[in-house]
mmCIF file of C-alpha atoms in Angstrom:
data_model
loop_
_atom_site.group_PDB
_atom_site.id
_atom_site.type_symbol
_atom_site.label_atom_id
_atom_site.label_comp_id
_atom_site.label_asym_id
_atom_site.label_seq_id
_atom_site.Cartn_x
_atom_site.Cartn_y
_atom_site.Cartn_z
ATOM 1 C CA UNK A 16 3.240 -27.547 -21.824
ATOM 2 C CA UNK A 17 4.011 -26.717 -25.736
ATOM 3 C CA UNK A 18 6.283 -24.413 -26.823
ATOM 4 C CA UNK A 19 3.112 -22.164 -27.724
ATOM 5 C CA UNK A 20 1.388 -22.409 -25.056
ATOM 6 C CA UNK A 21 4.607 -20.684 -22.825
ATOM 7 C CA UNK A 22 4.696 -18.357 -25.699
ATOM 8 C CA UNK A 23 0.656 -17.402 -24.871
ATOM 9 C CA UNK A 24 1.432 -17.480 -21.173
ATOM 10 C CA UNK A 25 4.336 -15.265 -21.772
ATOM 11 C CA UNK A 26 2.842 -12.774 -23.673
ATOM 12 C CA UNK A 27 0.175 -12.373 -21.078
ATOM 13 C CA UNK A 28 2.544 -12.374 -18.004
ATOM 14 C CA UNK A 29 4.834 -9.655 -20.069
ATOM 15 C CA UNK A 30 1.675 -7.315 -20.885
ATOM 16 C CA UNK A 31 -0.685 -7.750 -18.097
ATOM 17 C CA UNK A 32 2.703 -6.954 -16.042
ATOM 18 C CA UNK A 33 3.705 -3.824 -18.012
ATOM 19 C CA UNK A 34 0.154 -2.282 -17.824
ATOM 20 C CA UNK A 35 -0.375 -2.343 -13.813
ATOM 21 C CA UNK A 36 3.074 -2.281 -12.536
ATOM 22 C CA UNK A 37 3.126 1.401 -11.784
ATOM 23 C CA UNK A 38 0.405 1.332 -10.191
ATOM 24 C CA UNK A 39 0.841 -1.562 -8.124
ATOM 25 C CA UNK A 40 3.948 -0.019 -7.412
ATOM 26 C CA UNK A 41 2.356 2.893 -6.171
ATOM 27 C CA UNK A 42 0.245 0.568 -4.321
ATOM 28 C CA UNK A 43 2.942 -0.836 -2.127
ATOM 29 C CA UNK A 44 4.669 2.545 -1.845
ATOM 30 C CA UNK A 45 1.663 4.319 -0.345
ATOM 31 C CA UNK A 46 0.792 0.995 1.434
ATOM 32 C CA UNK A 47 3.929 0.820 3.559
ATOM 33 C CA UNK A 48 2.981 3.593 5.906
ATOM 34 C CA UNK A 49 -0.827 2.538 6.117
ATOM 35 C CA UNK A 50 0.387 -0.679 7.947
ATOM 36 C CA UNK A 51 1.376 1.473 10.432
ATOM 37 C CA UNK A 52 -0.875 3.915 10.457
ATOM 38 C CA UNK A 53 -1.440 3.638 14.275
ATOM 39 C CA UNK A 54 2.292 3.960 15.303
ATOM 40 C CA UNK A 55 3.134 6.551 13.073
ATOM 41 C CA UNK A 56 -0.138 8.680 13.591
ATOM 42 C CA UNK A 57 0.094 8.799 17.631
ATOM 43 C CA UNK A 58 -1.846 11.426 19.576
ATOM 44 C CA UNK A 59 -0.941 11.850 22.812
ATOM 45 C CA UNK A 60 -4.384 13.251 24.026
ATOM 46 C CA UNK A 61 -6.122 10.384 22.520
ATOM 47 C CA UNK A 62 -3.378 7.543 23.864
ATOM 48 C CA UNK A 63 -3.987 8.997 27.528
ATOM 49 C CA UNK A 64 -7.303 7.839 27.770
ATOM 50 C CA UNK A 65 -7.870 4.466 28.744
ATOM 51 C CA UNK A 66 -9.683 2.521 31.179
ATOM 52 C CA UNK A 67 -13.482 1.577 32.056
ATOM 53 C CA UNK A 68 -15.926 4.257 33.493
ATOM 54 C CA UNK A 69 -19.456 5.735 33.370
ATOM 55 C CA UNK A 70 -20.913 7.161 29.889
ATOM 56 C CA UNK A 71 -21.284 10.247 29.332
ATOM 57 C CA UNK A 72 -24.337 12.408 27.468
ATOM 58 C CA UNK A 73 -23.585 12.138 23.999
ATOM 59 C CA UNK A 74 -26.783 14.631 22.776
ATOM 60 C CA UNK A 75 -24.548 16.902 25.304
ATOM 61 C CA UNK A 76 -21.236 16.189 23.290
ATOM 62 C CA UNK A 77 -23.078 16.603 20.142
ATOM 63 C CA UNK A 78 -24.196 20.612 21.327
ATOM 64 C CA UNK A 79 -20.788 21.477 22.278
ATOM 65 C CA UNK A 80 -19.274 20.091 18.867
ATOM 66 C CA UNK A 81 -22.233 22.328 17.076
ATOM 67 C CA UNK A 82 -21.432 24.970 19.151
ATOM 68 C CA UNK A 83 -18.361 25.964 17.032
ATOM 69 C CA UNK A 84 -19.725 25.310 14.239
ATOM 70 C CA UNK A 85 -22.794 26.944 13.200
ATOM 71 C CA UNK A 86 -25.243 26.398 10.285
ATOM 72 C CA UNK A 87 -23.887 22.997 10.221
ATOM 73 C CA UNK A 88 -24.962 19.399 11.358
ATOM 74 C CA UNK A 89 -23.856 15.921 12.697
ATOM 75 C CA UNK A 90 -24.408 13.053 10.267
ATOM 76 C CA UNK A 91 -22.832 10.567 11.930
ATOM 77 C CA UNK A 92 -20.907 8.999 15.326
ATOM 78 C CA UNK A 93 -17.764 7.181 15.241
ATOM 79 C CA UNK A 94 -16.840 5.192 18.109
ATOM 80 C CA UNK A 95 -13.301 3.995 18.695
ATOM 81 C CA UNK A 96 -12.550 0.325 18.247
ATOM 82 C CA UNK A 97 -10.111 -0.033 21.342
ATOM 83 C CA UNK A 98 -10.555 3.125 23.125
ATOM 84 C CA UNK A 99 -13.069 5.381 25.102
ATOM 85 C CA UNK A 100 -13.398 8.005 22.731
ATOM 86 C CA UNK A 101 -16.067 9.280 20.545
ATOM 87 C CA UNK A 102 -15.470 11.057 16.985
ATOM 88 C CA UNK A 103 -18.462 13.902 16.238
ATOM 89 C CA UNK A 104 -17.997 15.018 12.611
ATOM 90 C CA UNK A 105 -19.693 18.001 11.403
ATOM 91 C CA UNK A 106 -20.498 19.311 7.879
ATOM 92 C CA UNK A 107 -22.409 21.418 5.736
ATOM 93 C CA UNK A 108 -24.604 18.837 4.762
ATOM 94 C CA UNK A 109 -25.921 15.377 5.886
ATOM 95 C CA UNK A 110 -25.217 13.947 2.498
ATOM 96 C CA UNK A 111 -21.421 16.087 2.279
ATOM 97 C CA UNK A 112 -18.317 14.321 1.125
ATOM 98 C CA UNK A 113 -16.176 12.648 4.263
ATOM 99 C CA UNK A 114 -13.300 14.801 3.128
ATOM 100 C CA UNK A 115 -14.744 17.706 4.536
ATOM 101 C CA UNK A 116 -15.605 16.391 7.613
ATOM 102 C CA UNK A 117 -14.754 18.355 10.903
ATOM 103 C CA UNK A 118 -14.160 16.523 13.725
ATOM 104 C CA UNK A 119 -14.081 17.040 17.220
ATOM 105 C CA UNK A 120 -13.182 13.682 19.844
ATOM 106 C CA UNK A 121 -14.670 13.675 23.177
ATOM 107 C CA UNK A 122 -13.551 11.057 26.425
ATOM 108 C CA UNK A 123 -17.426 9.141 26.474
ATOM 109 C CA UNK A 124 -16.884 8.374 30.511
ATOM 110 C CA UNK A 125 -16.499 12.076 30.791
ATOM 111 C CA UNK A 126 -17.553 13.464 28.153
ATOM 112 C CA UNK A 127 -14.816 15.949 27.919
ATOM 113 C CA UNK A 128 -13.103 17.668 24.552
ATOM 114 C CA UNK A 129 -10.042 15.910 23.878
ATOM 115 C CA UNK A 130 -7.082 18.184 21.508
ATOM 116 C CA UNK A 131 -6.877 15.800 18.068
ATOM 117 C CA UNK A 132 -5.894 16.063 15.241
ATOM 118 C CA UNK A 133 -8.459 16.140 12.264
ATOM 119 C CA UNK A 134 -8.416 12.449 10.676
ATOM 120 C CA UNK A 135 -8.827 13.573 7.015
ATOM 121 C CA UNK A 136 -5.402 15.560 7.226
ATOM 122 C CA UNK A 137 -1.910 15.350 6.937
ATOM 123 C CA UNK A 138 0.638 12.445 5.329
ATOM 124 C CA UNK A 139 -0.829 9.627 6.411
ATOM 125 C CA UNK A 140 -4.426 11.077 4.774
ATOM 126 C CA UNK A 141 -2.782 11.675 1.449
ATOM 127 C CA UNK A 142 -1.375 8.200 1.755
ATOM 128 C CA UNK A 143 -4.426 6.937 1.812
ATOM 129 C CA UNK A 144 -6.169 8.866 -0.101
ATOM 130 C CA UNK A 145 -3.576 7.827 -3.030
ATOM 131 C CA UNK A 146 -3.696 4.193 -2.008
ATOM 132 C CA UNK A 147 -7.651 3.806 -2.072
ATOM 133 C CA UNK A 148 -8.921 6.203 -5.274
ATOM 134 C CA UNK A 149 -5.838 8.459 -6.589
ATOM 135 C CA UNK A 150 -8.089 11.100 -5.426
ATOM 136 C CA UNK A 151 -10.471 10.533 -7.757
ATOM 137 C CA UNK A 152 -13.456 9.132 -5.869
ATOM 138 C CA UNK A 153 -15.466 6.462 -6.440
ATOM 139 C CA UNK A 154 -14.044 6.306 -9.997
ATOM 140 C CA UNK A 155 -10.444 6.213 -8.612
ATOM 141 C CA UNK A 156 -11.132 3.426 -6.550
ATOM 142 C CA UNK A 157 -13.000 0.670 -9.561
ATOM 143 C CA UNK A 158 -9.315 2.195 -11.966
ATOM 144 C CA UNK A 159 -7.621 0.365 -8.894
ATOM 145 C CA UNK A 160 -9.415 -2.370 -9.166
ATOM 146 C CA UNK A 161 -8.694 -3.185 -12.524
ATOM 147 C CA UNK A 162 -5.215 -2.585 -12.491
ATOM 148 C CA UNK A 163 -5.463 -5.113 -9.224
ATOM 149 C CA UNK A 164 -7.759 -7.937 -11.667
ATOM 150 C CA UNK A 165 -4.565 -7.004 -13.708
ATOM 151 C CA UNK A 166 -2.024 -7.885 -11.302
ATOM 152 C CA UNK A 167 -3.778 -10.903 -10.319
ATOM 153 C CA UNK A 168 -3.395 -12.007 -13.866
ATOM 154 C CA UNK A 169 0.390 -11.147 -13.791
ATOM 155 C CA UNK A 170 0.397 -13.683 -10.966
ATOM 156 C CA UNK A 171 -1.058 -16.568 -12.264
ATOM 157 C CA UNK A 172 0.607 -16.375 -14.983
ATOM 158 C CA UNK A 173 3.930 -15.922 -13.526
ATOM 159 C CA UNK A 174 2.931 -19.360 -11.320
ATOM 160 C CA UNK A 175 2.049 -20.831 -14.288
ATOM 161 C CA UNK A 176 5.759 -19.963 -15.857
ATOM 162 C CA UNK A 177 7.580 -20.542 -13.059
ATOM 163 C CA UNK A 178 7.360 -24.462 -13.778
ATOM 164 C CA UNK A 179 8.978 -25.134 -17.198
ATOM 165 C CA UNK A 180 12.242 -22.683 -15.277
ATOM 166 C CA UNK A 181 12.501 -24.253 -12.319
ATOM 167 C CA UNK A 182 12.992 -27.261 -13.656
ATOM 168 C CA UNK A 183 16.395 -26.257 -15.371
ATOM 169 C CA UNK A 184 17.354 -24.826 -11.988
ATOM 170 C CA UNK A 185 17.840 -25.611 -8.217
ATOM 171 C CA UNK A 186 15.584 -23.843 -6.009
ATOM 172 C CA UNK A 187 16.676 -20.478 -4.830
ATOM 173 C CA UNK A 188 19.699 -20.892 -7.278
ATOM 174 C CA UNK A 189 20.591 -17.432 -8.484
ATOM 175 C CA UNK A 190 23.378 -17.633 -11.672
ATOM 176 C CA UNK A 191 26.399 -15.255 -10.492
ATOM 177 C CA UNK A 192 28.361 -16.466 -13.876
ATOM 178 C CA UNK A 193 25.972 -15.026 -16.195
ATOM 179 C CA UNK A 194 24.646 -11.506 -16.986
ATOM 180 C CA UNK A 195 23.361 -8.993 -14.586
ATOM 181 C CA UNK A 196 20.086 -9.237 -16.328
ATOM 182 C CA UNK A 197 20.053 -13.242 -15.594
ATOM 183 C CA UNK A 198 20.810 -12.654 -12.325
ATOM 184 C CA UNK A 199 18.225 -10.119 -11.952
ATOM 185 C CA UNK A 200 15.736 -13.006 -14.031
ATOM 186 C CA UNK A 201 16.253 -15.389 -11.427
ATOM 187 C CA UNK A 202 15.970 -12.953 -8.180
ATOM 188 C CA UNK A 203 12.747 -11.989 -9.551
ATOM 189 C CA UNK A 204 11.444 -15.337 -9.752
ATOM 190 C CA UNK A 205 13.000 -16.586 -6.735
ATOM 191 C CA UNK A 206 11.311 -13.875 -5.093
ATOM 192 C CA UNK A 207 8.139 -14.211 -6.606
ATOM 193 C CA UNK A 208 7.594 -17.718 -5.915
ATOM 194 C CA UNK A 209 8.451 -17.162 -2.567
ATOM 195 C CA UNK A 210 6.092 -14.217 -1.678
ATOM 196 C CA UNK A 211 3.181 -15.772 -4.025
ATOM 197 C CA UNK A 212 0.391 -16.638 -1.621
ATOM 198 C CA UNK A 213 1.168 -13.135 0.159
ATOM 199 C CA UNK A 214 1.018 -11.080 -2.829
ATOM 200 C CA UNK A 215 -1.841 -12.885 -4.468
ATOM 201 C CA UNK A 216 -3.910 -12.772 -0.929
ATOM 202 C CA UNK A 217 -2.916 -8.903 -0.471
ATOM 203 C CA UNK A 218 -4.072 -8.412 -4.483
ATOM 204 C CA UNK A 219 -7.459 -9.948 -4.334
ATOM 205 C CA UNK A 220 -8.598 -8.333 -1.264
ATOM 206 C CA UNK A 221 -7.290 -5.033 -2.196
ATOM 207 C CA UNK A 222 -9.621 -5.682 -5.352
ATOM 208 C CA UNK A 223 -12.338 -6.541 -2.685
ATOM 209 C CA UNK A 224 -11.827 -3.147 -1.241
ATOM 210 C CA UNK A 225 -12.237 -1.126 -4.597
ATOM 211 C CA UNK A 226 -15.190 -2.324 -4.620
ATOM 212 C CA UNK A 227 -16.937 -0.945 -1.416
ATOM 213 C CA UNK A 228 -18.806 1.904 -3.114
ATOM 214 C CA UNK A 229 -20.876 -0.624 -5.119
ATOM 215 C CA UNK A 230 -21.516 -2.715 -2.196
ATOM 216 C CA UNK A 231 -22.729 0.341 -0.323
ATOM 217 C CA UNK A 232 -25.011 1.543 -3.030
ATOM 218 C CA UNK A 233 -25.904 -2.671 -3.157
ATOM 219 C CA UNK A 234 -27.167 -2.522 0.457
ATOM 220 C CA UNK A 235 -28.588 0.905 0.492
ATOM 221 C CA UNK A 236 -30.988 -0.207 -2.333
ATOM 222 C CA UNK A 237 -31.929 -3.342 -1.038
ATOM 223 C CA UNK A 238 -31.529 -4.132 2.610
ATOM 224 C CA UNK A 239 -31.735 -1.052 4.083
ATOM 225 C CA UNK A 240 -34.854 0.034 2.523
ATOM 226 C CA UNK A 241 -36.191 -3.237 3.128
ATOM 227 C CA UNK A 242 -35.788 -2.759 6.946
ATOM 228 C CA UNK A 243 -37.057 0.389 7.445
ATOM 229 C CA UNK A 244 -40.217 -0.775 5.105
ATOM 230 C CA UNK A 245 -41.024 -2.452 8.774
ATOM 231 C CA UNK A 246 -42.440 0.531 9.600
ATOM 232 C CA UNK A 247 -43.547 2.499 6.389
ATOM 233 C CA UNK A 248 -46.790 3.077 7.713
ATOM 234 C CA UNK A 249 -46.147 5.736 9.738
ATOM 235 C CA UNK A 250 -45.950 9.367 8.542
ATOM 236 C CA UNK A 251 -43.005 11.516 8.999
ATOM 237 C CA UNK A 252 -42.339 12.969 12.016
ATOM 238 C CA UNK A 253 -39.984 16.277 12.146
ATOM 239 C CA UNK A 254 -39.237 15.503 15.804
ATOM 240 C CA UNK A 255 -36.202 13.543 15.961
ATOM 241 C CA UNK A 256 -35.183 11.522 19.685
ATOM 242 C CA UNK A 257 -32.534 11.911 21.760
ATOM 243 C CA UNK A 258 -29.719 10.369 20.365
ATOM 244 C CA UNK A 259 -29.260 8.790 24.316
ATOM 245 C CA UNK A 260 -32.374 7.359 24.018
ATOM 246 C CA UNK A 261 -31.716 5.527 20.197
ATOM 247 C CA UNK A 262 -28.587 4.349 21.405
ATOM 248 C CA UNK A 263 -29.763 2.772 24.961
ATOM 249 C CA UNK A 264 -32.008 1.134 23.203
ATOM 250 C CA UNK A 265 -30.352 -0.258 20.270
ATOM 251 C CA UNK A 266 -28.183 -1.471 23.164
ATOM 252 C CA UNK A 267 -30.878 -3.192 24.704
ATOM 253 C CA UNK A 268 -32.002 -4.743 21.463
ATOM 254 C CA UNK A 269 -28.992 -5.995 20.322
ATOM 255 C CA UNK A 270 -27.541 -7.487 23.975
ATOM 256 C CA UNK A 271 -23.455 -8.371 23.599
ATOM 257 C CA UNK A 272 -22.434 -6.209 21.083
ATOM 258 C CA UNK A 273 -21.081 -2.707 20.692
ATOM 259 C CA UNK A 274 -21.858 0.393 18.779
ATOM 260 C CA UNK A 275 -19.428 1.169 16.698
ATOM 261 C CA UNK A 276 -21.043 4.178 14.099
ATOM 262 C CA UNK A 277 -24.792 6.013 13.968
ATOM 263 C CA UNK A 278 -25.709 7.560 10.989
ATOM 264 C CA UNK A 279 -28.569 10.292 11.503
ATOM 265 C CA UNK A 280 -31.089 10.725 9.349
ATOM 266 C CA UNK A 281 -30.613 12.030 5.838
ATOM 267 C CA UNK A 282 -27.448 10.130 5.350
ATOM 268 C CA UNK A 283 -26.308 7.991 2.666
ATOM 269 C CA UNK A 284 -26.496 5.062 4.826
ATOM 270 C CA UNK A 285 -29.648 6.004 6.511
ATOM 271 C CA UNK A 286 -33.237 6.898 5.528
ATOM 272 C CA UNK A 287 -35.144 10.396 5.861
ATOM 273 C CA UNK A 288 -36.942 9.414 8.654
ATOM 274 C CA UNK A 289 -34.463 6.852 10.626
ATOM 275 C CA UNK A 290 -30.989 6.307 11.940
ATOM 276 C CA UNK A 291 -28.991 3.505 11.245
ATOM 277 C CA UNK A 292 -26.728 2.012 13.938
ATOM 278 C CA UNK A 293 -24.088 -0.385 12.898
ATOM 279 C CA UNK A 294 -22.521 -2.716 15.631
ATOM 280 C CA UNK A 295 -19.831 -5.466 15.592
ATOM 281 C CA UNK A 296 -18.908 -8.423 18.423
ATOM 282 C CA UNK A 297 -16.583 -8.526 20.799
ATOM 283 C CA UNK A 298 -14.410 -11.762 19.343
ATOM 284 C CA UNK A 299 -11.481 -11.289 16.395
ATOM 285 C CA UNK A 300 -13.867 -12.172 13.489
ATOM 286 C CA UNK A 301 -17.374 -10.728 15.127
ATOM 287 C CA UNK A 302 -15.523 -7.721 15.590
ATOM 288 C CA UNK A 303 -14.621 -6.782 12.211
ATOM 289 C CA UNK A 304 -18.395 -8.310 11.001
ATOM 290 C CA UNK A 305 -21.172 -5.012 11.430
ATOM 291 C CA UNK A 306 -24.341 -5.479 12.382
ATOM 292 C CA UNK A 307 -26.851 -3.298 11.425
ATOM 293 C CA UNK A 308 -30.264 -1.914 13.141
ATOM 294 C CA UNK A 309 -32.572 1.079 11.570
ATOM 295 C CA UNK A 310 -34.272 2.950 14.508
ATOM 296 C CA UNK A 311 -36.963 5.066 14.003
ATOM 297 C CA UNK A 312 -36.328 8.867 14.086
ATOM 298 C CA UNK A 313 -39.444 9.881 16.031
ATOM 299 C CA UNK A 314 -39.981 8.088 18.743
ATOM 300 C CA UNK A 315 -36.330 6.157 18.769
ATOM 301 C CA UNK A 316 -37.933 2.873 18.587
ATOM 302 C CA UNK A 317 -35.462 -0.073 17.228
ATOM 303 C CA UNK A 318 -37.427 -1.330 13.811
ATOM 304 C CA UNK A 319 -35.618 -4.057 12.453
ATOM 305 C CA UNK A 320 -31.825 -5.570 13.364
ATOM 306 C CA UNK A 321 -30.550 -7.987 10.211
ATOM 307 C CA UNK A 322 -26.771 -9.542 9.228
ATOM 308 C CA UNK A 323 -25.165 -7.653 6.951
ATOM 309 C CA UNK A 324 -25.484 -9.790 3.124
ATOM 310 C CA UNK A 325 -22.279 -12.171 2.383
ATOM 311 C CA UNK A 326 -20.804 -9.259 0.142
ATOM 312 C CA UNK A 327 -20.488 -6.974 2.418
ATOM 313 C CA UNK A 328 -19.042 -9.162 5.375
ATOM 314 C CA UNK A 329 -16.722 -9.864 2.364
ATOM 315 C CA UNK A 330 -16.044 -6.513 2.426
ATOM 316 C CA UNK A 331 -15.374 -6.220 6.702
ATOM 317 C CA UNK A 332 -13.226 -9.312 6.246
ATOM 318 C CA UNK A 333 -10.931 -8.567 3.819
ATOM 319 C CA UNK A 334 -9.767 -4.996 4.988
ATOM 320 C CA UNK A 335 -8.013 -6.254 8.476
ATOM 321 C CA UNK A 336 -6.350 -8.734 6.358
ATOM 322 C CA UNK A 337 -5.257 -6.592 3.109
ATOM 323 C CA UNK A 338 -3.262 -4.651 5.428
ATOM 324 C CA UNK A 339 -2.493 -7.090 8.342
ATOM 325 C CA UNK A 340 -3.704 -5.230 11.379
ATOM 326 C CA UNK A 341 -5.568 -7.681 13.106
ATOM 327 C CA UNK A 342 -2.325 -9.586 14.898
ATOM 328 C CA UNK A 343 -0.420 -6.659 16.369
ATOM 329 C CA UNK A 344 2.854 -5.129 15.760
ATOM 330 C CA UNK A 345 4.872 -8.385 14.882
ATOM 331 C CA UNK A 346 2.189 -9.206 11.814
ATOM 332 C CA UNK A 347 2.299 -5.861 10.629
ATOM 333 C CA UNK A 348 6.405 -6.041 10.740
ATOM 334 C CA UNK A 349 5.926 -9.336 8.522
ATOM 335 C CA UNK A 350 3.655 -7.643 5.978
ATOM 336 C CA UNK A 351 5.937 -4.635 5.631
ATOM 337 C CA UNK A 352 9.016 -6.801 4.645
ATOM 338 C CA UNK A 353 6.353 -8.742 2.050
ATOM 339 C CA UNK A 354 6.210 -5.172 0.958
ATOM 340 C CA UNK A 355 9.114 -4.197 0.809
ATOM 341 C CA UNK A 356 10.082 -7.962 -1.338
ATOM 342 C CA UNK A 357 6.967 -7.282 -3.665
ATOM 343 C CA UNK A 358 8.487 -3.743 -4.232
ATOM 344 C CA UNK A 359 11.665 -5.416 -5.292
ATOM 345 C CA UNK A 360 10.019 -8.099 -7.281
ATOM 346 C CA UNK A 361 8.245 -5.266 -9.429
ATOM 347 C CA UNK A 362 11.563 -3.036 -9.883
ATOM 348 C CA UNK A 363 13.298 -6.051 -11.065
ATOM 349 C CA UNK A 364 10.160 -6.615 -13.527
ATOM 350 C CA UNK A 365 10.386 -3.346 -15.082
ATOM 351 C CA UNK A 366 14.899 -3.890 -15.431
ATOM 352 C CA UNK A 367 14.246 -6.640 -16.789
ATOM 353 C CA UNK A 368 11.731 -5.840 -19.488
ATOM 354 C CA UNK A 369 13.991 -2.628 -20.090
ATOM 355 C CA UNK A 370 17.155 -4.589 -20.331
ATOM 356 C CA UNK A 371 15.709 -6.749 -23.001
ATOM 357 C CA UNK A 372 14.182 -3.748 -25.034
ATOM 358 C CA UNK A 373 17.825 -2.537 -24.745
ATOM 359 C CA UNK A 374 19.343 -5.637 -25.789
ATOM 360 C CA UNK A 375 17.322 -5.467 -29.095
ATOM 361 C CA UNK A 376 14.534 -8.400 -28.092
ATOM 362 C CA UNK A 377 16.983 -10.999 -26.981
ATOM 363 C CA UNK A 378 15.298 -14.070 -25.743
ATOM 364 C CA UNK A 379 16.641 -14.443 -22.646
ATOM 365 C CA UNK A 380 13.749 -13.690 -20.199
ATOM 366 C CA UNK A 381 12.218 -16.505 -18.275
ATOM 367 C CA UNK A 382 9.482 -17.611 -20.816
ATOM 368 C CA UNK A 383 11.040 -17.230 -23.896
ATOM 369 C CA UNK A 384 14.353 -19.766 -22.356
ATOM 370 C CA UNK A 385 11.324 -22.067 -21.350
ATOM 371 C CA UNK A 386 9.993 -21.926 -24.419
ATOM 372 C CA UNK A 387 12.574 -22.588 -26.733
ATOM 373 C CA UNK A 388 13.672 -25.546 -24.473
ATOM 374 C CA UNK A 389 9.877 -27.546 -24.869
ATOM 375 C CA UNK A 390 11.049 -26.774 -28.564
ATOM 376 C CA UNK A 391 13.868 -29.124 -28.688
#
């Protein structure tokens, strides 16, 4: 490569660097604890339960969660990926924000009231909440995203620059003679290099992620409306069915796979006059995959059952594997010390580019050394 080409490359590694760093150390700062969000957010009423058994009424669950709560309604069920439970939200509104969400869990073999705590509170919330939008919604989250297309940038460039360097030094050769800032220089690279696939992998499908609410508002204009279209004909019908009924027979339709969330009607992800039931498999991949069926509201009917489109199994994918929960404990203890390294590599970044404002613009950083060796 010429001498201005590294000088191109560097400028874009140095800025596209500068601009997201921050955030992306935010990013891994907030992330840390989300890899763990199931050890460190234990309840001990939920953990008890366990074990096969009967089901129990869930229109009977739904009138005790109401029953606390009046003037408001259920817009959705959550069922538990690994455990016998069943989350019943209530709010003031079908179409109200998740945040505001009140939620009581019930045992579904017993249908008993189980003492949890609410989902959308406490550290591991705010964590979240700061890792996904900034608290800012929908806007929050496509900010993210840039500063992730950003960091992707900072990446391949950084691959790109790593080549002319190496090549003056052994691998994983750190120079203890020299300055603290070359010393820094070649721990960031070293470390860089090493955690490269990881950090690009964990980048693009945290930029995935950002980009949910599109692929919601994607599916609600197309596919859903498509499927309940099946039945358009018929006029609306105030009388909704017992939610028993839908799900039996979404069950029966749909043999070999579970229910995993129904949306009532009036939701975002339903229509006025149907629910939407969205189900996933019972193998690694299937299970993370969600299949959808619209049933209709009246007479609790199943009207159509379809795959989800490739962008949003893009979507399911890439979630288990941004934050590595989808091989158990010893996974998630591998990508915490990634993130801890990538936390390191982007200190170092920001010493380094401080240390050489310091230093008055001495060329010492990795691209500019590169550089004026393809000079020679």
């Amino acid at each position: 490569m010429t001498a201005r080409g590294l000088r191109w490359w560097s400028w874009i590694h140095r800025w596209s660097s500068l601009i997201c760093t921050i955030f992306a150390l935010l990013l891994c700062l907030t992330g840390l604890p989300l890899i763990f969000h199931e050890e460190l957010g234990p309840n001990p009423a939920i953990d008890e339960v366990a074990g096969p058994g009967g089901r129990a009424s869930v229109d009977r669950m739904i009138a005790e969660a109401l029953a606390g709560r009046p003037g408001e309604v259920v817009p959705y069920l959550f069922y538990d990926r690994d455990k016998p439970i069943l989350k019943i939200p209530t709010a003031a509104s079908m179409t109200s924000a998740p945040d505001t969400f009140f939620y009581k869990v019930f045992d579904i073999r017993t249908g008993k009231a189980l003492a949890a705590d609410q989902p959308n509170e406490g550290f591991l919330y705010i964590m979240l909440r700061l890792h996904a939008d900034l608290f800012a919604g929908t806007k929050g989250m496509l900010f993210l995203g840039g500063m992730g297309l950003l960091l992707t940038l900072s990446i391949v460039s950084g691959m790109v620059l790593y080549g002319p360097f190496a090549r003056r030094l052994r691998f994983g050769e750190i120079r203890k003679r020299h300055s603290n800032r070359l010393r820094w220089l070649d721990l960031h690279n070293l470390l860089g290099i090493i955690t490269l696939a990881w950090f690009g992998i964990v980048t693009l499908t945290g930029v995935i992620n950002t980009l949910a609410a599109p692929i919601e508002l994607m599916w609600q204009s197309n596919q859903l409306l498509e499927m309940a279209a099946q039945n358009r004909g018929k006029a609306p019908d105030d009388r909704k069915a017992p939610v028993d009924l839908v799900l039996a027979n979404v069950r029966a339709a749909v043999p070999g796979m579970t229910v995993m969330t129904l949306a009532f009607p009036g939701t975002p992800f339903s229509t006025p006059t149907h629910y939407a039931a969205f189900l996933t498999g019972d193998t690694p991949l299937t299970s993370r995959i969600l299949k959808p069926a619209i049933i209709d509201a009246a007479s609790g009917e199943v009207v159509a059952v379809r795959d989800m489109p490739w962008y949003a199994t893009a979507l399911f994918v890439s979630q288990p594997l941004h934050f590595g929960d989808y091989g158990g404990l010893p996974l998630k203890i591998i990508w915490a010390l990634l993130d801890i390294v990538t936390i390191i590599i982007l200190i170092s970044g920001l010493y380094l580019w401080l240390a050489k404002s310091r230093a008055g613009g001495a060329r010492l950083d990795l691209v500019e050394t590169a550089s004026a060796k393809a000079a020679r």
